[in-house]
Amino acid sequence: MGVDRARVVVVGAGIAGVACAAELHRAGIPVQVRERGRVPGGRMASKRFDGRPADLGAAYFTVSDPGFAEVVRGWAAAGLAREWTDTFVAYSAAGRREVPGPMRWAAPRGLRSLVEHLAADLPVVVDRLVLGVEPGPTVDGEPCAAVALAVPGPQAALLLDPALEAATAAVQAQRWSPTLSGVLRFPARSWPDFRGAFVNDHPLLNLVCDDGDRRGDRAPVLVAHTTPEFAAGHLAQPTGAARAIEEAVRDLLGLPDRAEHVHVHRWTYAKPVDRAGDGTYHLDADGIGLAGDAFGEPRIQSAWRSGHDLGRALTARLTRATPGP
């Protein structure tokens, strides 16, 4: 499949890449989204177990940005997103306490369904691995108008020709931490209501969510996210961590029964450690853009804002560069 010289290639079909492509598409600029996975979603990943989805990546999202709020209203109107809870619990050496906070939103069909909804009218090509981005710019040797890399910096660094100095420097400055997410299905619900729990000062657990409550179907499913330190020791063989994750969750919540099934997913680049610069995206004179939550807080809203703003910046640049009638 060739790339039109006037087309923008977006690498990565997570929410940042899809938001970027949506702005370009809305402006009538040819765009193609390339995703190496089988489905869009990125770190808003969901996987089906026994016919029901469980969120493997992001646990929820919050809303404070007016532009993102408009997108969320569209998801809610379509029945894809719902307000979940404004109260989590926190576990620490001092015990268990409730922690109020912002309203957290969930998706009954999984967070991936929200990205798919935004991408419905976009030319997204899945199972399409990008091998290299070079000056021109070119993608895998084919010229294009611009390239937007909406993937974690370490992954983008593997694609960029070192001659693209500004983008290379920008991605090499990013630092990311890993996590493992474990989906645990139990014979029955045997835990007190808690919706979600922050786990402080724990050697293994960082966050545990009641996926049955989050999904609204009351299924006996929990999703646990590990600390970066624990994950770092199991990236080569994440399935080997299943027993330790299960035991830690059962110990935390005092669960009598073993899980019937445990699935562990590895996120080598789960969360940006530091904000990448002062803006919401990167766009350089070489026509290379970078977007994602590395340019803000590690949140779905930040990733959307980054992609949206990069899409607008590319639109402004390319429409200025296009001769009028």
mmCIF file of C-alpha atoms in Angstrom:
data_model
loop_
_atom_site.group_PDB
_atom_site.id
_atom_site.type_symbol
_atom_site.label_atom_id
_atom_site.label_comp_id
_atom_site.label_asym_id
_atom_site.label_seq_id
_atom_site.Cartn_x
_atom_site.Cartn_y
_atom_site.Cartn_z
ATOM 1 C CA MET A 1 0.000 0.000 0.000
ATOM 2 C CA GLY A 2 1.648 3.249 -1.117
ATOM 3 C CA VAL A 3 1.553 6.533 0.727
ATOM 4 C CA ASP A 4 0.239 9.608 -1.045
ATOM 5 C CA ARG A 5 2.865 12.372 -1.023
ATOM 6 C CA ALA A 6 0.209 14.774 0.323
ATOM 7 C CA ARG A 7 -0.929 12.392 3.060
ATOM 8 C CA VAL A 8 -0.089 12.587 6.744
ATOM 9 C CA VAL A 9 0.870 9.263 8.275
ATOM 10 C CA VAL A 10 -0.082 8.795 11.929
ATOM 11 C CA VAL A 11 1.759 5.978 13.664
ATOM 12 C CA GLY A 12 -0.231 4.526 16.542
ATOM 13 C CA ALA A 13 -4.009 4.143 16.910
ATOM 14 C CA GLY A 14 -4.286 4.960 20.584
ATOM 15 C CA ILE A 15 -6.397 7.923 21.605
ATOM 16 C CA ALA A 16 -3.629 10.456 20.822
ATOM 17 C CA GLY A 17 -3.138 9.134 17.294
ATOM 18 C CA VAL A 18 -6.857 8.896 16.603
ATOM 19 C CA ALA A 19 -7.489 12.408 17.963
ATOM 20 C CA CYS A 20 -4.735 13.756 15.721
ATOM 21 C CA ALA A 21 -6.059 11.946 12.657
ATOM 22 C CA ALA A 22 -9.623 13.085 13.397
ATOM 23 C CA GLU A 23 -8.594 16.753 13.239
ATOM 24 C CA LEU A 24 -6.768 16.239 9.950
ATOM 25 C CA HIS A 25 -9.662 14.265 8.480
ATOM 26 C CA ARG A 26 -12.133 16.945 9.596
ATOM 27 C CA ALA A 27 -10.071 19.541 7.714
ATOM 28 C CA GLY A 28 -10.053 17.458 4.544
ATOM 29 C CA ILE A 29 -6.367 16.571 4.754
ATOM 30 C CA PRO A 30 -5.572 13.010 3.598
ATOM 31 C CA VAL A 31 -4.451 10.905 6.537
ATOM 32 C CA GLN A 32 -3.641 7.292 7.219
ATOM 33 C CA VAL A 33 -3.333 5.761 10.689
ATOM 34 C CA ARG A 34 -0.989 2.794 10.978
ATOM 35 C CA GLU A 35 -1.341 0.482 13.964
ATOM 36 C CA ARG A 36 0.932 -2.479 14.549
ATOM 37 C CA GLY A 37 -1.679 -4.252 16.703
ATOM 38 C CA ARG A 38 -4.808 -6.000 15.548
ATOM 39 C CA VAL A 39 -7.179 -3.327 16.879
ATOM 40 C CA PRO A 40 -7.086 0.369 17.786
ATOM 41 C CA GLY A 41 -6.851 1.376 21.415
ATOM 42 C CA GLY A 42 -3.228 1.565 22.518
ATOM 43 C CA ARG A 43 -3.030 1.714 26.318
ATOM 44 C CA MET A 44 -6.840 1.980 26.454
ATOM 45 C CA ALA A 45 -6.748 -1.753 25.832
ATOM 46 C CA SER A 46 -9.527 -4.207 26.594
ATOM 47 C CA LYS A 47 -9.491 -7.977 26.192
ATOM 48 C CA ARG A 48 -12.454 -10.337 26.245
ATOM 49 C CA PHE A 49 -12.617 -13.184 28.739
ATOM 50 C CA ASP A 50 -15.634 -15.507 28.528
ATOM 51 C CA GLY A 51 -17.392 -12.994 26.299
ATOM 52 C CA ARG A 52 -16.956 -9.918 28.520
ATOM 53 C CA PRO A 53 -14.307 -7.217 28.200
ATOM 54 C CA ALA A 54 -11.834 -6.308 30.933
ATOM 55 C CA ASP A 55 -9.695 -3.189 30.813
ATOM 56 C CA LEU A 56 -6.013 -4.131 30.739
ATOM 57 C CA GLY A 57 -4.464 -0.688 30.420
ATOM 58 C CA ALA A 58 -5.915 2.564 31.664
ATOM 59 C CA ALA A 59 -8.282 1.973 34.571
ATOM 60 C CA TYR A 60 -10.612 4.961 34.080
ATOM 61 C CA PHE A 61 -10.553 8.553 32.919
ATOM 62 C CA THR A 62 -11.352 11.937 34.433
ATOM 63 C CA VAL A 63 -12.618 15.080 32.718
ATOM 64 C CA SER A 64 -11.652 18.714 33.247
ATOM 65 C CA ASP A 65 -10.736 19.925 29.744
ATOM 66 C CA PRO A 66 -13.728 21.556 27.943
ATOM 67 C CA GLY A 67 -12.786 20.062 24.575
ATOM 68 C CA PHE A 68 -12.418 16.588 26.005
ATOM 69 C CA ALA A 69 -15.695 17.045 27.892
ATOM 70 C CA GLU A 70 -17.444 17.513 24.548
ATOM 71 C CA VAL A 71 -15.970 14.220 23.318
ATOM 72 C CA VAL A 72 -17.085 12.488 26.507
ATOM 73 C CA ARG A 73 -20.627 13.800 26.047
ATOM 74 C CA GLY A 74 -20.645 12.087 22.664
ATOM 75 C CA TRP A 75 -19.489 8.821 24.205
ATOM 76 C CA ALA A 76 -22.118 9.083 26.944
ATOM 77 C CA ALA A 77 -24.876 9.817 24.428
ATOM 78 C CA ALA A 78 -23.857 6.711 22.489
ATOM 79 C CA GLY A 79 -24.020 4.622 25.670
ATOM 80 C CA LEU A 80 -20.278 3.979 25.610
ATOM 81 C CA ALA A 81 -19.181 5.841 28.755
ATOM 82 C CA ARG A 82 -20.699 6.412 32.172
ATOM 83 C CA GLU A 83 -19.811 8.116 35.407
ATOM 84 C CA TRP A 84 -18.389 5.486 37.720
ATOM 85 C CA THR A 85 -17.245 6.819 41.096
ATOM 86 C CA ASP A 86 -15.663 9.799 42.821
ATOM 87 C CA THR A 87 -14.398 7.736 45.762
ATOM 88 C CA PHE A 88 -11.648 5.121 45.895
ATOM 89 C CA VAL A 89 -10.156 3.528 48.964
ATOM 90 C CA ALA A 90 -6.493 3.624 49.911
ATOM 91 C CA TYR A 91 -4.628 0.792 51.604
ATOM 92 C CA SER A 92 -1.465 1.501 53.559
ATOM 93 C CA ALA A 93 0.327 0.352 56.683
ATOM 94 C CA ALA A 94 -2.127 2.513 58.636
ATOM 95 C CA GLY A 95 -5.109 0.576 57.298
ATOM 96 C CA ARG A 96 -7.955 1.264 54.874
ATOM 97 C CA ARG A 97 -9.543 4.659 54.306
ATOM 98 C CA GLU A 98 -11.817 6.263 51.726
ATOM 99 C CA VAL A 99 -10.279 8.825 49.386
ATOM 100 C CA PRO A 100 -12.618 11.295 47.648
ATOM 101 C CA GLY A 101 -11.534 12.708 44.326
ATOM 102 C CA PRO A 102 -12.730 13.680 40.859
ATOM 103 C CA MET A 103 -15.456 11.748 39.090
ATOM 104 C CA ARG A 104 -13.937 8.750 37.360
ATOM 105 C CA TRP A 105 -15.545 7.532 34.170
ATOM 106 C CA ALA A 106 -15.714 3.954 32.882
ATOM 107 C CA ALA A 107 -16.804 2.242 29.680
ATOM 108 C CA PRO A 108 -19.260 -0.694 29.865
ATOM 109 C CA ARG A 109 -17.811 -2.198 26.674
ATOM 110 C CA GLY A 110 -14.219 -1.487 27.648
ATOM 111 C CA LEU A 111 -12.155 1.661 27.163
ATOM 112 C CA ARG A 112 -11.015 0.443 23.765
ATOM 113 C CA SER A 113 -14.583 0.945 22.520
ATOM 114 C CA LEU A 114 -14.135 4.698 23.019
ATOM 115 C CA VAL A 115 -11.107 4.836 20.733
ATOM 116 C CA GLU A 116 -12.917 2.702 18.157
ATOM 117 C CA HIS A 117 -15.831 5.134 18.266
ATOM 118 C CA LEU A 118 -13.543 8.089 17.512
ATOM 119 C CA ALA A 119 -11.827 6.127 14.753
ATOM 120 C CA ALA A 120 -15.018 4.923 13.060
ATOM 121 C CA ASP A 121 -14.683 7.213 10.020
ATOM 122 C CA LEU A 122 -10.893 7.210 9.822
ATOM 123 C CA PRO A 123 -8.621 5.173 7.522
ATOM 124 C CA VAL A 124 -6.995 3.000 10.170
ATOM 125 C CA VAL A 125 -4.765 0.182 8.929
ATOM 126 C CA VAL A 126 -4.129 -2.444 11.611
ATOM 127 C CA ASP A 127 -1.403 -5.100 11.625
ATOM 128 C CA ARG A 128 0.745 -2.536 9.850
ATOM 129 C CA LEU A 129 4.235 -2.335 11.296
ATOM 130 C CA VAL A 130 6.191 0.829 10.516
ATOM 131 C CA LEU A 131 9.900 0.111 10.153
ATOM 132 C CA GLY A 132 11.434 3.537 9.675
ATOM 133 C CA VAL A 133 10.834 7.277 9.405
ATOM 134 C CA GLU A 134 13.435 9.234 7.460
ATOM 135 C CA PRO A 135 13.974 12.831 6.270
ATOM 136 C CA GLY A 136 11.628 14.088 3.593
ATOM 137 C CA PRO A 137 9.725 12.950 5.523
ATOM 138 C CA THR A 138 9.329 9.391 4.341
ATOM 139 C CA VAL A 139 7.720 6.381 5.983
ATOM 140 C CA ASP A 140 9.286 3.077 5.013
ATOM 141 C CA GLY A 141 10.794 4.825 2.001
ATOM 142 C CA GLU A 142 7.526 6.397 0.791
ATOM 143 C CA PRO A 143 7.200 10.216 0.847
ATOM 144 C CA CYS A 144 4.377 11.900 2.758
ATOM 145 C CA ALA A 145 3.403 15.399 3.869
ATOM 146 C CA ALA A 146 4.149 14.838 7.568
ATOM 147 C CA VAL A 147 4.405 12.102 10.164
ATOM 148 C CA ALA A 148 2.767 12.027 13.594
ATOM 149 C CA LEU A 149 4.242 9.506 16.008
ATOM 150 C CA ALA A 150 1.633 8.817 18.689
ATOM 151 C CA VAL A 151 3.522 6.091 20.523
ATOM 152 C CA PRO A 152 5.731 6.107 23.636
ATOM 153 C CA GLY A 153 9.056 7.833 23.098
ATOM 154 C CA PRO A 154 11.229 4.696 23.335
ATOM 155 C CA GLN A 155 9.158 3.061 20.587
ATOM 156 C CA ALA A 156 9.315 6.187 18.429
ATOM 157 C CA ALA A 157 13.086 6.318 18.901
ATOM 158 C CA LEU A 158 13.419 2.931 17.204
ATOM 159 C CA LEU A 159 11.735 4.308 14.063
ATOM 160 C CA LEU A 160 13.444 7.677 13.651
ATOM 161 C CA ASP A 161 16.461 8.196 11.444
ATOM 162 C CA PRO A 162 19.111 9.971 13.573
ATOM 163 C CA ALA A 163 19.227 12.688 10.885
ATOM 164 C CA LEU A 164 15.839 13.812 12.228
ATOM 165 C CA GLU A 165 17.649 15.480 15.082
ATOM 166 C CA ALA A 166 14.858 17.493 16.718
ATOM 167 C CA ALA A 167 12.418 14.583 16.973
ATOM 168 C CA THR A 168 15.163 12.179 18.018
ATOM 169 C CA ALA A 169 16.225 14.470 20.841
ATOM 170 C CA ALA A 170 12.601 14.887 21.948
ATOM 171 C CA VAL A 171 11.893 11.162 22.194
ATOM 172 C CA GLN A 172 15.224 10.317 23.791
ATOM 173 C CA ALA A 173 14.406 12.765 26.587
ATOM 174 C CA GLN A 174 11.279 10.806 27.540
ATOM 175 C CA ARG A 175 11.383 8.399 30.478
ATOM 176 C CA TRP A 176 8.758 5.709 31.010
ATOM 177 C CA SER A 177 7.940 3.202 33.738
ATOM 178 C CA PRO A 178 6.515 -0.322 33.287
ATOM 179 C CA THR A 179 3.668 -2.192 34.915
ATOM 180 C CA LEU A 180 1.959 -5.543 34.730
ATOM 181 C CA SER A 181 -1.821 -5.743 34.764
ATOM 182 C CA GLY A 182 -3.439 -8.897 36.018
ATOM 183 C CA VAL A 183 -7.044 -9.861 35.287
ATOM 184 C CA LEU A 184 -8.341 -12.199 37.995
ATOM 185 C CA ARG A 185 -11.672 -14.019 37.674
ATOM 186 C CA PHE A 186 -12.986 -15.539 40.906
ATOM 187 C CA PRO A 187 -15.752 -18.094 41.508
ATOM 188 C CA ALA A 188 -17.894 -15.430 43.201
ATOM 189 C CA ARG A 189 -17.772 -11.886 44.546
ATOM 190 C CA SER A 190 -16.353 -12.227 48.055
ATOM 191 C CA TRP A 191 -14.907 -8.776 48.666
ATOM 192 C CA PRO A 192 -16.435 -5.678 50.253
ATOM 193 C CA ASP A 193 -17.484 -2.908 47.881
ATOM 194 C CA PHE A 194 -14.531 -0.697 47.083
ATOM 195 C CA ARG A 195 -14.724 0.120 43.334
ATOM 196 C CA GLY A 196 -11.032 0.945 43.113
ATOM 197 C CA ALA A 197 -8.147 0.928 45.553
ATOM 198 C CA PHE A 198 -4.846 2.750 45.630
ATOM 199 C CA VAL A 199 -2.269 0.527 47.317
ATOM 200 C CA ASN A 200 0.471 2.549 48.982
ATOM 201 C CA ASP A 201 3.939 1.373 49.995
ATOM 202 C CA HIS A 202 3.309 -2.155 48.736
ATOM 203 C CA PRO A 203 6.152 -4.187 47.191
ATOM 204 C CA LEU A 204 3.938 -5.501 44.404
ATOM 205 C CA LEU A 205 0.549 -3.791 44.060
ATOM 206 C CA ASN A 206 -0.150 -0.231 42.981
ATOM 207 C CA LEU A 207 -3.855 -0.224 42.030
ATOM 208 C CA VAL A 208 -6.722 -2.725 42.166
ATOM 209 C CA CYS A 209 -10.080 -2.148 40.450
ATOM 210 C CA ASP A 210 -13.356 -4.029 40.746
ATOM 211 C CA ASP A 211 -13.963 -4.660 37.057
ATOM 212 C CA GLY A 212 -17.466 -5.997 37.686
ATOM 213 C CA ASP A 213 -18.413 -2.740 39.384
ATOM 214 C CA ARG A 214 -16.573 -0.689 36.786
ATOM 215 C CA ARG A 215 -18.310 -2.513 33.955
ATOM 216 C CA GLY A 216 -21.649 -2.506 35.738
ATOM 217 C CA ASP A 217 -22.316 -6.239 35.377
ATOM 218 C CA ARG A 218 -21.101 -7.269 38.870
ATOM 219 C CA ALA A 219 -18.909 -10.021 37.438
ATOM 220 C CA PRO A 220 -16.419 -11.471 39.966
ATOM 221 C CA VAL A 221 -13.439 -9.959 38.195
ATOM 222 C CA LEU A 222 -10.640 -7.813 39.611
ATOM 223 C CA VAL A 223 -7.863 -6.075 37.687
ATOM 224 C CA ALA A 224 -4.608 -5.377 39.510
ATOM 225 C CA HIS A 225 -1.763 -3.125 38.392
ATOM 226 C CA THR A 226 1.706 -3.701 39.804
ATOM 227 C CA THR A 227 4.439 -1.345 40.879
ATOM 228 C CA PRO A 228 7.094 -0.441 38.289
ATOM 229 C CA GLU A 229 9.758 -2.138 40.405
ATOM 230 C CA PHE A 230 7.936 -5.466 40.460
ATOM 231 C CA ALA A 231 7.096 -5.230 36.757
ATOM 232 C CA ALA A 232 10.715 -4.528 35.815
ATOM 233 C CA GLY A 233 11.734 -7.931 37.160
ATOM 234 C CA HIS A 234 9.091 -9.792 35.117
ATOM 235 C CA LEU A 235 9.079 -8.104 31.708
ATOM 236 C CA ALA A 236 10.810 -11.046 30.030
ATOM 237 C CA GLN A 237 8.194 -13.543 31.256
ATOM 238 C CA PRO A 238 5.122 -11.726 32.591
ATOM 239 C CA THR A 239 3.007 -14.889 32.857
ATOM 240 C CA GLY A 240 5.394 -16.079 35.545
ATOM 241 C CA ALA A 241 4.138 -13.281 37.807
ATOM 242 C CA ALA A 242 0.525 -14.539 37.849
ATOM 243 C CA ARG A 243 0.791 -16.486 41.113
ATOM 244 C CA ALA A 244 2.457 -13.611 42.985
ATOM 245 C CA ILE A 245 -0.134 -11.087 41.758
ATOM 246 C CA GLU A 246 -3.013 -13.373 42.750
ATOM 247 C CA GLU A 247 -1.591 -13.980 46.214
ATOM 248 C CA ALA A 248 -1.001 -10.270 46.778
ATOM 249 C CA VAL A 249 -4.582 -9.393 45.798
ATOM 250 C CA ARG A 250 -6.069 -12.140 47.957
ATOM 251 C CA ASP A 251 -3.953 -11.049 50.911
ATOM 252 C CA LEU A 252 -4.874 -7.380 50.455
ATOM 253 C CA LEU A 253 -8.627 -8.025 50.296
ATOM 254 C CA GLY A 254 -8.773 -11.092 52.537
ATOM 255 C CA LEU A 255 -10.212 -13.341 49.832
ATOM 256 C CA PRO A 256 -10.774 -16.998 50.780
ATOM 257 C CA ASP A 257 -10.942 -18.470 47.268
ATOM 258 C CA ARG A 258 -8.292 -18.788 44.620
ATOM 259 C CA ALA A 259 -8.921 -17.172 41.256
ATOM 260 C CA GLU A 260 -10.295 -19.473 38.559
ATOM 261 C CA HIS A 261 -8.282 -17.656 35.897
ATOM 262 C CA VAL A 262 -5.421 -15.141 35.905
ATOM 263 C CA HIS A 263 -4.214 -13.315 32.818
ATOM 264 C CA VAL A 264 -1.136 -11.059 32.988
ATOM 265 C CA HIS A 265 -0.421 -8.334 30.439
ATOM 266 C CA ARG A 266 2.937 -6.601 30.151
ATOM 267 C CA TRP A 267 3.180 -2.846 29.660
ATOM 268 C CA THR A 268 6.847 -2.032 29.118
ATOM 269 C CA TYR A 269 5.975 1.629 28.592
ATOM 270 C CA ALA A 270 2.977 2.112 30.831
ATOM 271 C CA LYS A 271 3.396 5.638 32.128
ATOM 272 C CA PRO A 272 5.603 8.647 31.336
ATOM 273 C CA VAL A 273 7.757 9.561 34.307
ATOM 274 C CA ASP A 274 8.328 13.237 33.483
ATOM 275 C CA ARG A 275 6.481 15.747 31.347
ATOM 276 C CA ALA A 276 8.132 16.198 27.929
ATOM 277 C CA GLY A 277 8.557 19.966 27.614
ATOM 278 C CA ASP A 278 6.113 22.800 28.122
ATOM 279 C CA GLY A 279 3.723 22.274 25.194
ATOM 280 C CA THR A 280 1.093 19.642 24.529
ATOM 281 C CA TYR A 281 2.931 18.142 21.522
ATOM 282 C CA HIS A 282 6.109 18.346 19.416
ATOM 283 C CA LEU A 283 6.198 19.492 15.795
ATOM 284 C CA ASP A 284 9.446 20.354 14.077
ATOM 285 C CA ALA A 285 10.639 21.793 10.781
ATOM 286 C CA ASP A 286 11.270 18.257 9.444
ATOM 287 C CA GLY A 287 7.519 17.570 9.472
ATOM 288 C CA ILE A 288 7.725 15.143 12.393
ATOM 289 C CA GLY A 289 5.129 15.437 15.135
ATOM 290 C CA LEU A 290 5.005 13.660 18.476
ATOM 291 C CA ALA A 291 1.883 13.268 20.613
ATOM 292 C CA GLY A 292 0.783 11.465 23.736
ATOM 293 C CA ASP A 293 0.397 11.820 27.460
ATOM 294 C CA ALA A 294 4.152 12.323 27.828
ATOM 295 C CA PHE A 295 3.296 15.952 27.014
ATOM 296 C CA GLY A 296 1.038 16.306 30.047
ATOM 297 C CA GLU A 297 -0.210 14.357 33.026
ATOM 298 C CA PRO A 298 -0.339 10.569 32.489
ATOM 299 C CA ARG A 299 -4.051 10.594 31.703
ATOM 300 C CA ILE A 300 -6.371 9.727 28.835
ATOM 301 C CA GLN A 301 -7.473 13.358 28.705
ATOM 302 C CA SER A 302 -3.862 14.524 28.259
ATOM 303 C CA ALA A 303 -3.287 12.047 25.438
ATOM 304 C CA TRP A 304 -6.443 13.219 23.674
ATOM 305 C CA ARG A 305 -5.491 16.893 24.091
ATOM 306 C CA SER A 306 -1.976 16.237 22.764
ATOM 307 C CA GLY A 307 -3.226 14.459 19.635
ATOM 308 C CA HIS A 308 -5.990 16.996 19.063
ATOM 309 C CA ASP A 309 -3.575 19.931 19.312
ATOM 310 C CA LEU A 310 -0.994 18.289 17.065
ATOM 311 C CA GLY A 311 -3.700 17.590 14.479
ATOM 312 C CA ARG A 312 -4.689 21.252 14.498
ATOM 313 C CA ALA A 313 -1.069 22.382 14.236
ATOM 314 C CA LEU A 314 -0.461 20.084 11.279
ATOM 315 C CA THR A 315 -3.661 21.295 9.644
ATOM 316 C CA ALA A 316 -2.572 24.918 9.994
ATOM 317 C CA ARG A 317 0.870 24.180 8.580
ATOM 318 C CA LEU A 318 -0.297 22.094 5.655
ATOM 319 C CA THR A 319 -3.154 24.379 4.624
ATOM 320 C CA ARG A 320 -0.728 27.337 4.619
ATOM 321 C CA ALA A 321 1.629 25.318 2.459
ATOM 322 C CA THR A 322 -1.066 24.395 -0.055
ATOM 323 C CA PRO A 323 -1.532 26.894 -2.912
ATOM 324 C CA GLY A 324 -4.993 28.369 -3.203
ATOM 325 C CA PRO A 325 -7.246 28.017 -6.270
#
